[in-house]
Amino acid sequence: MEHNSSNFIRTIIKEDLESGKRDHVVTRFPPEPNGYLHIGHAKSIVINFGLADDFKGKTHLRFDDTNPLKEDQEYVDAIKEDVQWLGYEWEELRFASDYFEEMYDRAVLLIKKGKAYVDDLTADQIREYRGTLTEPGKESPYRNRAAEENLDLFERMRKGEFANGEKVLRAKIDMASPNINLRDPVLYRVSHASHHNTGDKWCIYPMYAFAHPLEDAIEGVTHSLCTTEFEDQRPLYNWVVEQCEMKHQPQQIEFGRLNLSNTVMSKRKLKQLVDEGIVDGWDDPRLPTISGLRRKGYTPAAIREFVKETGVSKGSAVVDEAMLEHFAREDLKLTAPRTMGILKPLKIVITNYPEGQVEWLDAEINPENPEMGMRKIPFSREIYVEQEDFMENPPKKYFRLFPGNEVRLKHAYFIKCEEVIKDDNGEVMELRCTYDPETKSGTGFTGRKVKGTIHWVDAKHALPAEFRLYEPLISDTEEEADETAGKTFLDYVNQNSLEIVQGFIEPNMENIEPHDKFQFFRHGYFNVDPKHTTKEKPVFNRIVSLKSSFKLK
Ligand code: ATP
Ligand code: MG
C-alpha cells in the first residue's frame, strides 16, 4: 500500500515510538452502522489503516453500535464491503456491543467511587440545568444520592423497571466546568429497543462519550483518531479512561473533517434522500457514498489518491468535487479503452458509398497506451452521429456538419453534408452526405484539410446503449444552503442531476461486464452500471467528462 506523506499525527506517533511511550501502534476505524460509508469516512479509513501500516501496527474495524434504534445488519455488511473494496484489511473485527457487560461493570465501579449517579430529571430539564457557555450549570436535586441507592436504581434500570427517559446514569464531575462536556454528562440511558447484535438482552445503552473511550481502552488502541468536533470531549474521554481504572490508556487525536462541495455528507441526510426515493438507493452515483462512487465508476485507487491529496490537518475544508474528478481522469487515462458512442443519434446516409459494402477499420484501443493494441470498427453506408454535431444555420466558427461543409469522421473518411431530410414538423430526421474515398484515415491523405472531426457509429452494426449523465446533486454546498429561511437541504436538490439518454455503441463492445470502464471519444469516462445493465442493453454512468478547469497545485 502507498505510504502517507508526513503529517502531524504521523509525527506524534513517531515521537511516541522513539520516546518509548509506546512500543507498538493500534488504530481503529469505528463507524456507527447507521448508514453507508461516504468519502469522509474514506479519509478516516485511509488515515487509520495507512498510519498503522506505516508503523507496522494494526487496525481494528470496530462497529460503534451503541444506538439500537438506528443500526442495522444491512449497514454492517455494506461497511465491511466498502472497507475491503477500498483496499484495506482489518486485523480484528470488533463490535462495541460485545463490551456491554464490561461497560456496565465499569459504570458500577464509577457509582461505587461516588463518580456517577442516577438522575430522575427529564432530558429537557437536564438541558436546562446544564447552563451555557457564559453561565455555570445547576446541580440536579438527585446528584447527591448515596452510592447504595444509585447501585440499586442502576440495577433496576438494567432490569427494565423504568420507561425510556425516566432515568439516566450521569457522571459526577463538575456542573460549573467551563467545558460543558464535563457538566455531569449522561453515561447511560434507558431504551427499550432490540439491538442488531444483542437482541433484547439490554434495555439500557451506554452513550457515545462513555462507550468510545472504553472501547478504545479495551482494545488496546494506542492512537484514537477522530474528527475535530470531538476536541472538547477529550477531557471527558481521559476522565472516563482514568476513573474507570482502565489498564490501557489510549490517546485521542483530532483531525479536520473532509467535506465535498455540492453534495450532502451527513448520514441523516443521505438516508432521507434514499428513504424518500429522491435517489436510486445508497449507491446512487450522485451520492458521495463509497458505494455510489463505486457505481459511478471511481476506482479504489482514485479515491485513495484523492483523500491523500486532501492531507491531514486540524482544519476542515470543503473540497471541490473537481479535485475528485481530476483523480478519476488520472487513474483511467492509461487503462480505459477508447471507444465511440453516440448519445443522441442523428442518422446519416452516405449516398455514394456502395450498398451492401462493409469495411472494418483499424483503430487504437488507447493511443496513450499503445500496448493495449487495436480494435476493428465497421463502416458502411449508414451511420449515426451526434445531433449536436449538425446545425442547419451554424454560427461563425462552427466547424462541424452543416449544409455544404466537410468534416472528418474519426478513424474513417471525410464526409460532406449534401442534403437535410426533415419530417412534417420540420424536425431534422436524417442527413444525406457524400464521402471521398481518397481521404481514408491512415493512408496519409494530405490533399486538403478540414477543421472538424466528429465521432460516429455504424448504424447496422451498432449496439443500443443507455447513457446516464450526472450533475451535482445539490445546487449549493450544504453549509451555504440557507436552511434558516424555513428551507431544508431538499430545497437545494438539483432537479437536473440525472439525464438519461438512449444511444449506440461500437459492436466490439458486445461482451462488456458491469464496472468495465471506457473513454467515449469527446464524452468522457463511463462505467458500466451494475444495477441497470441487462443482456440486451448496457447502461453507462458517466464518471467524468474529459475536460476540467481543475489543476493540481
Ligand atoms: P455522519 O456525521 O456523516 O453521520 P459520523 O461521524 O456520525 O458521520 P461515524 O460512523 O461515527 O459517522 O464515523 C466513523 C469515523 O469516520 C469517525 O471516526 C469519524 O470521525 C470519521 N468521519 C466521519 N465523517 C468524516 C468526514 N467527513 N471526514 C473525516 N472523517 C470522518
Ligand atoms: Mg457518529
XYZ file of C-alpha atoms and ligand atoms in Angstrom:
585
model
C 0.000 0.000 0.000
C 1.132 3.539 -0.736
C 2.606 5.470 2.132
C 1.134 8.559 3.687
C 3.140 11.695 3.461
C 4.263 13.436 6.585
C 1.596 14.971 8.805
C 1.136 15.989 12.415
C -0.394 12.686 13.539
C 2.426 10.737 11.971
C 4.873 12.977 13.850
C 3.122 12.288 17.164
C 3.204 8.539 16.582
C 6.843 8.644 15.585
C 7.731 10.553 18.743
C 5.713 8.154 20.901
C 7.658 5.228 19.494
C 11.015 6.964 19.783
C 10.451 8.118 23.356
C 9.290 4.682 24.412
C 5.840 5.946 25.394
C 4.535 3.234 23.047
C 6.200 0.161 21.671
C 3.562 -0.568 19.027
C 0.657 1.078 17.196
C -3.019 0.102 17.191
C -5.615 2.261 15.456
C -9.271 1.648 14.746
C -11.889 2.735 12.268
C -15.101 2.998 14.305
C -18.193 3.563 12.142
C -21.663 3.503 13.587
C -23.672 1.045 11.461
C -26.455 3.559 10.871
C -25.825 4.195 7.189
C -23.411 3.597 4.340
C -19.885 4.955 4.323
C -19.115 8.152 2.440
C -15.996 9.847 1.124
C -15.449 11.478 4.531
C -15.215 8.029 6.071
C -12.707 7.113 3.372
C -10.493 9.805 4.806
C -10.686 8.273 8.255
C -10.040 4.819 6.772
C -7.002 5.948 4.802
C -5.585 7.742 7.845
C -6.192 4.930 10.334
C -5.161 1.991 8.174
C -2.418 3.936 6.424
C -0.700 5.138 9.581
C -0.875 1.770 11.316
C 0.539 0.167 8.202
C 3.396 2.644 8.014
C 4.405 1.809 11.588
C 3.829 -1.948 11.271
C 0.890 -1.641 13.602
C -2.654 -2.955 13.318
C -6.096 -1.546 12.750
C -9.420 -2.801 14.029
C -12.685 -2.347 12.232
C -14.983 -1.614 15.118
C -18.686 -1.111 14.832
C -19.691 1.559 17.282
C -23.118 0.054 17.756
C -24.477 1.611 20.924
C -27.642 3.109 19.460
C -30.008 0.221 18.602
C -32.748 2.348 17.054
C -30.672 3.476 14.119
C -28.468 0.493 13.483
C -28.935 -2.395 11.143
C -27.179 -5.512 9.850
C -27.522 -4.178 6.282
C -25.208 -1.318 7.230
C -22.734 -3.628 8.942
C -22.438 -5.713 5.763
C -22.179 -2.688 3.475
C -19.471 -1.081 5.615
C -17.361 -4.242 5.603
C -17.669 -4.495 1.839
C -16.686 -0.860 1.336
C -13.626 -1.000 3.592
C -12.362 -4.088 1.771
C -13.133 -2.630 -1.618
C -11.074 0.438 -0.732
C -8.206 -1.977 -0.294
C -7.897 -2.359 3.466
C -7.867 -5.438 5.675
C -8.670 -5.084 9.339
C -6.629 -7.048 11.842
C -9.668 -7.617 14.031
C -13.386 -7.128 13.660
C -14.970 -5.776 16.823
C -18.387 -4.683 17.995
C -18.811 -2.173 20.783
C -21.884 -4.155 21.811
C -19.613 -7.081 22.707
C -18.372 -4.933 25.579
C -21.766 -4.020 27.066
C -21.203 -6.241 30.104
C -17.781 -4.767 30.814
C -19.099 -1.242 30.286
C -21.854 -1.933 32.766
C -19.302 -3.151 35.306
C -17.221 -0.010 34.790
C -20.322 2.113 35.367
C -20.950 0.237 38.597
C -17.367 0.959 39.600
C -17.951 4.679 38.994
C -21.083 4.588 41.162
C -19.209 2.861 43.978
C -16.499 5.508 43.788
C -19.118 8.253 44.017
C -18.319 9.307 40.435
C -21.712 8.573 38.895
C -25.348 8.878 39.939
C -28.809 8.027 38.715
C -30.782 11.131 37.785
C -34.559 11.466 37.510
C -34.548 14.757 35.639
C -36.108 14.696 32.197
C -33.994 15.268 29.097
C -35.367 18.814 28.856
C -34.547 19.565 32.473
C -31.063 18.195 32.085
C -30.527 20.506 29.150
C -31.900 23.445 31.134
C -29.731 22.679 34.170
C -26.647 22.367 32.025
C -26.156 26.143 31.756
C -24.474 27.905 28.877
C -21.015 28.923 27.765
C -21.284 32.009 29.948
C -23.302 30.618 32.865
C -22.424 27.664 35.076
C -24.840 24.764 35.274
C -27.106 23.882 38.176
C -26.786 20.687 40.160
C -29.569 18.147 39.878
C -31.510 17.539 43.130
C -30.651 13.838 42.652
C -26.934 14.454 42.390
C -26.160 13.528 45.967
C -27.927 10.215 46.142
C -25.981 7.667 48.181
C -23.955 5.096 46.304
C -26.185 2.318 47.658
C -29.296 3.906 46.237
C -27.586 4.582 42.923
C -26.460 0.979 42.664
C -29.958 -0.247 43.324
C -31.531 2.147 40.809
C -28.953 1.398 38.114
C -29.531 -2.315 38.505
C -33.262 -1.752 38.215
C -32.676 0.353 35.095
C -30.967 -2.656 33.619
C -33.773 -4.956 34.698
C -36.255 -2.889 32.753
C -38.186 -1.348 35.638
C -38.147 2.124 34.082
C -39.541 3.569 30.903
C -37.474 5.297 28.246
C -36.288 8.645 29.518
C -37.388 8.027 33.094
C -33.880 7.731 34.474
C -30.320 8.169 33.287
C -26.914 7.496 34.761
C -24.698 10.564 34.845
C -21.043 11.144 35.584
C -20.461 13.287 38.653
C -17.820 15.727 37.545
C -18.371 19.472 37.739
C -21.534 21.434 36.915
C -19.503 24.650 36.847
C -16.808 23.433 34.467
C -16.069 25.872 31.657
C -16.159 22.797 29.414
C -19.837 21.949 29.089
C -18.958 18.357 28.246
C -17.796 17.924 31.840
C -21.064 19.126 33.413
C -22.176 15.700 34.527
C -22.609 14.107 31.094
C -25.111 11.303 30.677
C -23.414 7.891 30.590
C -26.393 5.536 30.206
C -29.953 5.880 29.008
C -32.976 3.595 29.088
C -34.038 2.436 25.641
C -36.396 -0.474 25.270
C -35.233 -1.425 21.832
C -33.915 -4.549 20.148
C -30.280 -4.404 19.179
C -28.965 -5.925 15.923
C -26.290 -7.798 17.859
C -27.509 -8.265 21.440
C -31.225 -8.601 20.726
C -33.346 -7.917 23.795
C -30.625 -8.582 26.325
C -30.266 -4.914 27.177
C -32.679 -2.067 27.730
C -30.023 0.413 28.827
C -27.362 1.563 26.421
C -24.123 3.496 27.012
C -23.717 6.951 25.482
C -21.007 7.559 22.909
C -18.909 9.702 25.270
C -18.754 6.879 27.799
C -18.590 3.940 25.414
C -15.973 5.180 22.998
C -13.030 5.650 25.385
C -13.826 2.300 26.995
C -13.885 0.576 23.606
C -10.505 2.074 22.752
C -9.048 1.112 26.130
C -10.421 -2.437 25.995
C -8.968 -2.982 22.537
C -5.580 -1.530 23.382
C -5.897 1.242 20.831
C -2.835 3.457 21.115
C -3.883 6.368 18.933
C -7.614 7.055 18.727
C -8.062 9.305 15.717
C -11.282 11.253 15.343
C -12.548 14.479 13.823
C -12.143 17.888 15.441
C -15.705 18.204 16.705
C -14.617 15.804 19.456
C -11.791 18.013 20.623
C -13.835 19.443 23.514
C -14.698 15.922 24.559
C -11.093 14.906 25.007
C -11.015 15.806 28.744
C -14.095 13.636 29.236
C -12.516 10.840 27.209
C -9.498 10.914 29.505
C -11.696 11.189 32.596
C -13.608 8.035 31.633
C -10.445 6.026 30.987
C -8.908 7.157 34.263
C -11.921 6.927 36.551
C -12.941 3.550 35.147
C -9.420 2.387 36.032
C -8.694 1.029 32.597
C -5.270 -0.587 32.360
C -4.587 0.725 28.897
C -4.605 4.455 28.221
C -5.404 5.360 24.571
C -4.674 8.838 23.250
C -7.314 10.761 21.342
C -6.030 12.908 18.462
C -8.330 15.006 16.289
C -8.055 15.884 12.605
C -10.196 18.035 10.316
C -13.206 16.594 8.514
C -13.327 16.221 4.787
C -16.289 17.861 3.107
C -17.105 17.892 -0.567
C -18.769 20.709 -2.478
C -22.278 20.391 -3.924
C -23.379 17.347 -2.008
C -24.504 16.223 1.434
C -22.393 14.055 3.680
C -24.305 13.517 6.876
C -25.787 10.050 7.102
C -29.074 11.501 8.292
C -29.447 13.488 5.093
C -28.201 10.691 2.866
C -30.736 8.373 4.473
C -33.503 10.879 3.875
C -32.622 11.094 0.166
C -32.712 7.300 -0.026
C -35.877 6.826 2.035
C -37.811 9.450 0.102
C -36.793 7.916 -3.210
C -35.066 11.066 -4.411
C -32.080 8.925 -5.342
C -31.732 5.320 -6.550
C -30.552 3.770 -3.267
C -27.456 4.323 -1.127
C -25.330 3.515 -4.172
C -26.875 6.159 -6.413
C -23.961 7.506 -8.481
C -24.836 11.057 -7.424
C -24.162 10.339 -3.753
C -20.745 10.758 -2.137
C -21.109 7.306 -0.591
C -18.356 4.802 -1.283
C -20.902 2.536 -2.950
C -22.225 5.453 -5.025
C -18.749 6.422 -6.150
C -18.059 2.787 -6.991
C -21.222 2.549 -9.068
C -20.420 5.792 -10.795
C -17.073 4.304 -11.748
C -14.464 5.564 -9.321
C -11.751 3.068 -8.536
C -10.351 2.495 -5.038
C -7.024 3.961 -6.190
C -8.653 7.200 -7.354
C -10.447 7.607 -4.029
C -7.332 6.845 -2.002
C -5.195 9.235 -4.012
C -7.797 11.963 -3.706
C -8.081 11.530 0.039
C -4.316 11.629 0.451
C -4.090 14.782 -1.588
C -6.505 16.490 0.824
C -3.908 15.945 3.544
C -4.172 15.583 7.296
C -4.546 18.728 9.351
C -6.626 20.241 12.136
C -8.616 22.385 9.731
C -11.630 21.050 7.907
C -12.229 22.277 4.412
C -14.818 21.959 1.695
C -13.005 20.324 -1.185
C -14.174 20.987 -4.733
C -15.675 17.993 -6.489
C -13.443 18.868 -9.436
C -10.471 17.632 -7.444
C -12.043 14.204 -7.015
C -12.770 14.148 -10.748
C -9.163 15.001 -11.509
C -8.094 11.775 -9.819
C -10.605 9.730 -11.793
C -9.133 11.005 -15.065
C -5.583 10.414 -13.895
C -6.489 6.920 -12.847
C -8.311 5.921 -16.035
C -6.204 7.684 -18.626
C -3.907 4.739 -19.296
C -6.272 1.875 -18.570
C -9.654 2.765 -20.062
C -10.157 1.626 -23.668
C -11.140 4.398 -26.088
C -14.341 3.893 -27.986
C -17.067 5.828 -29.779
C -20.601 6.169 -28.536
C -23.465 8.247 -29.840
C -25.600 9.647 -27.053
C -28.222 11.478 -29.104
C -28.256 9.901 -32.548
C -28.770 11.557 -35.911
C -28.751 9.243 -38.915
C -26.568 9.866 -41.959
C -26.826 8.097 -45.319
C -23.634 8.234 -47.374
C -25.162 8.244 -50.824
C -22.049 7.453 -52.850
C -20.939 4.563 -50.633
C -21.671 1.188 -52.277
C -24.733 -0.508 -50.905
C -24.019 -3.736 -49.032
C -20.316 -2.935 -48.567
C -18.737 -3.037 -45.079
C -15.189 -2.002 -44.240
C -13.530 -2.948 -40.964
C -11.366 -0.012 -39.986
C -8.421 -0.180 -37.598
C -8.252 1.977 -34.511
C -6.019 2.044 -31.464
C -7.643 0.924 -28.245
C -5.733 3.569 -26.324
C -3.349 5.945 -28.110
C -1.856 6.880 -24.728
C -1.095 3.239 -24.045
C -0.217 1.506 -27.337
C 0.285 -1.819 -25.570
C -3.486 -2.137 -25.388
C -3.486 -2.941 -29.086
C -6.005 -2.320 -31.851
C -9.728 -2.696 -32.410
C -11.892 -3.066 -35.515
C -14.706 -0.657 -36.329
C -17.224 -1.358 -39.087
C -18.068 1.359 -41.594
C -20.843 1.227 -44.166
C -23.449 3.317 -45.927
C -25.481 4.374 -42.878
C -24.036 5.777 -39.692
C -25.125 7.700 -36.590
C -23.550 10.930 -35.435
C -24.452 13.236 -32.548
C -27.388 15.552 -33.100
C -25.271 18.378 -31.719
C -22.674 17.811 -34.456
C -25.063 19.211 -37.039
C -26.507 22.703 -37.335
C -28.575 23.858 -40.234
C -27.731 27.508 -39.620
C -24.441 27.470 -37.770
C -22.860 30.434 -36.035
C -19.364 31.518 -37.060
C -16.585 29.141 -36.046
C -18.855 26.100 -36.047
C -16.703 23.550 -37.832
C -18.921 20.504 -37.642
C -21.646 19.453 -40.062
C -23.807 21.997 -41.839
C -25.093 22.071 -45.396
C -22.158 22.119 -47.802
C -19.491 21.596 -45.123
C -16.970 18.783 -44.961
C -15.764 17.114 -41.731
C -13.563 14.219 -40.790
C -15.150 11.082 -39.357
C -12.776 9.838 -36.672
C -10.860 6.766 -37.944
C -12.728 6.872 -41.324
C -13.285 9.340 -44.186
C -14.155 12.956 -44.886
C -17.866 13.386 -45.479
C -19.726 16.367 -46.890
C -23.274 17.339 -45.951
C -25.340 17.486 -49.134
C -28.966 17.374 -48.070
C -31.125 17.700 -44.933
C -34.206 15.486 -44.642
C -36.975 16.744 -42.341
C -40.218 15.311 -41.064
C -43.637 17.011 -41.371
C -42.910 19.151 -38.319
C -39.689 20.433 -39.780
C -37.516 18.360 -37.425
C -34.259 17.110 -38.897
C -34.571 13.338 -39.372
C -31.608 12.424 -41.469
C -28.690 13.834 -43.431
C -27.567 12.815 -46.891
C -23.815 13.052 -47.274
C -21.125 12.019 -49.714
C -17.710 10.659 -48.818
C -14.353 10.941 -50.543
C -12.610 7.531 -50.793
C -9.242 9.319 -51.105
C -9.450 10.645 -47.557
C -9.358 7.354 -45.705
C -7.760 7.670 -42.296
C -4.290 6.169 -42.054
C -3.493 6.488 -45.766
C -1.620 9.740 -45.312
C -4.022 11.830 -47.386
C -2.863 15.459 -47.479
C -4.912 16.812 -50.357
C -6.948 19.215 -48.255
C -7.754 19.955 -44.631
C -10.984 20.061 -42.638
C -11.450 21.816 -39.323
C -13.861 19.466 -37.577
C -13.503 15.838 -36.511
C -16.624 14.105 -35.284
C -17.338 10.629 -33.950
C -19.880 8.144 -35.268
C -21.013 4.533 -35.155
C -22.099 2.294 -37.985
C -25.904 2.124 -37.988
C -26.276 -1.520 -38.982
C -23.713 -2.896 -36.551
C -24.087 -0.524 -33.610
C -25.417 -1.824 -30.305
C -28.080 0.074 -28.380
C -26.981 1.547 -25.072
C -28.270 3.822 -22.364
C -26.188 6.674 -21.023
C -26.686 8.333 -17.663
C -25.245 11.792 -17.296
C -24.891 13.389 -13.907
C -24.721 16.871 -12.494
C -24.118 17.739 -8.836
C -26.955 16.598 -6.609
C -27.053 19.757 -4.557
C -27.017 23.119 -6.252
C -25.189 24.684 -3.342
C -22.862 23.379 -0.670
C -24.513 22.067 2.429
C -23.081 24.838 4.552
C -24.110 27.594 2.194
C -27.644 26.338 1.733
C -29.777 28.746 3.698
C -31.742 26.486 5.969
C -32.742 29.291 8.279
C -35.376 30.653 5.925
C -37.611 27.649 6.540
C -35.840 25.653 3.860
C -34.219 22.275 4.117
C -31.401 20.807 2.083
C -34.072 19.130 -0.040
C -34.883 22.559 -1.458
C -31.391 22.599 -2.927
C -31.631 19.284 -4.749
C -30.708 19.864 -8.395
C -33.680 18.713 -10.491
C -31.359 18.144 -13.462
C -28.891 15.987 -11.590
C -29.668 12.946 -13.759
C -30.187 12.873 -17.521
C -30.879 9.543 -19.221
C -30.354 9.240 -22.975
C -30.587 6.325 -25.413
C -27.871 5.888 -27.994
C -25.460 3.484 -29.673
C -22.012 1.995 -29.143
C -19.430 0.167 -31.247
C -20.248 -3.511 -31.888
C -16.921 -4.684 -30.455
C -18.348 -3.876 -27.000
C -20.646 -6.862 -27.064
C -19.119 -8.693 -24.113
C -18.704 -5.904 -21.624
C -19.342 -6.514 -17.938
C -20.614 -4.338 -15.103
C -17.883 -1.981 -13.874
C -15.929 -2.092 -17.154
C -14.687 1.423 -17.827
C -14.293 3.234 -21.137
C -13.396 6.584 -22.525
C -16.005 7.561 -25.070
C -14.499 9.912 -27.635
C -15.346 13.518 -26.676
C -17.854 12.448 -23.981
C -15.611 11.371 -21.137
C -15.124 8.332 -18.948
C -18.002 5.938 -18.331
C -18.646 2.911 -16.132
C -20.964 0.011 -16.948
C -23.717 0.281 -14.350
C -24.051 -2.896 -12.278
C -27.686 -2.325 -11.349
C -29.498 -1.490 -14.587
C -27.377 -3.151 -17.253
C -29.179 -6.041 -18.978
C -28.115 -8.594 -21.564
C -29.921 -6.565 -24.207
C -28.693 -3.163 -23.234
C -25.755 -1.874 -21.239
C -26.218 1.227 -19.123
C -23.259 3.590 -18.830
C -22.735 6.005 -15.969
C -20.625 8.994 -16.849
C -17.827 9.213 -14.304
C -16.353 12.484 -15.596
C -16.235 14.473 -18.757
C -12.871 14.882 -20.446
C -12.014 18.453 -19.695
C -11.673 20.191 -16.430
C -10.583 23.554 -15.264
C -9.097 21.894 -12.204
C -5.322 21.905 -11.867
C -3.473 20.214 -9.067
C -1.354 22.730 -7.166
P -22.067 11.413 9.853
O -21.954 12.713 10.580
O -21.915 11.507 8.378
O -23.238 10.599 10.254
P -20.363 10.177 11.706
O -19.166 10.925 12.119
O -21.504 10.132 12.627
O -20.781 10.633 10.257
P -19.333 7.591 12.185
O -19.865 6.315 11.695
O -19.448 7.901 13.611
O -20.013 8.698 11.311
O -17.838 7.807 11.685
C -16.821 6.834 11.729
C -15.496 7.523 11.689
O -15.366 8.262 10.477
C -15.333 8.501 12.829
O -14.058 8.335 13.393
C -15.498 9.835 12.176
O -14.771 10.816 12.839
C -14.985 9.592 10.762
N -15.619 10.518 9.828
C -16.936 10.666 9.591
N -17.171 11.649 8.714
C -15.953 12.146 8.363
C -15.507 13.181 7.485
N -16.379 13.913 6.789
N -14.179 13.412 7.389
C -13.303 12.674 8.077
N -13.645 11.684 8.920
C -14.959 11.408 9.076
Mg -21.282 9.378 14.582
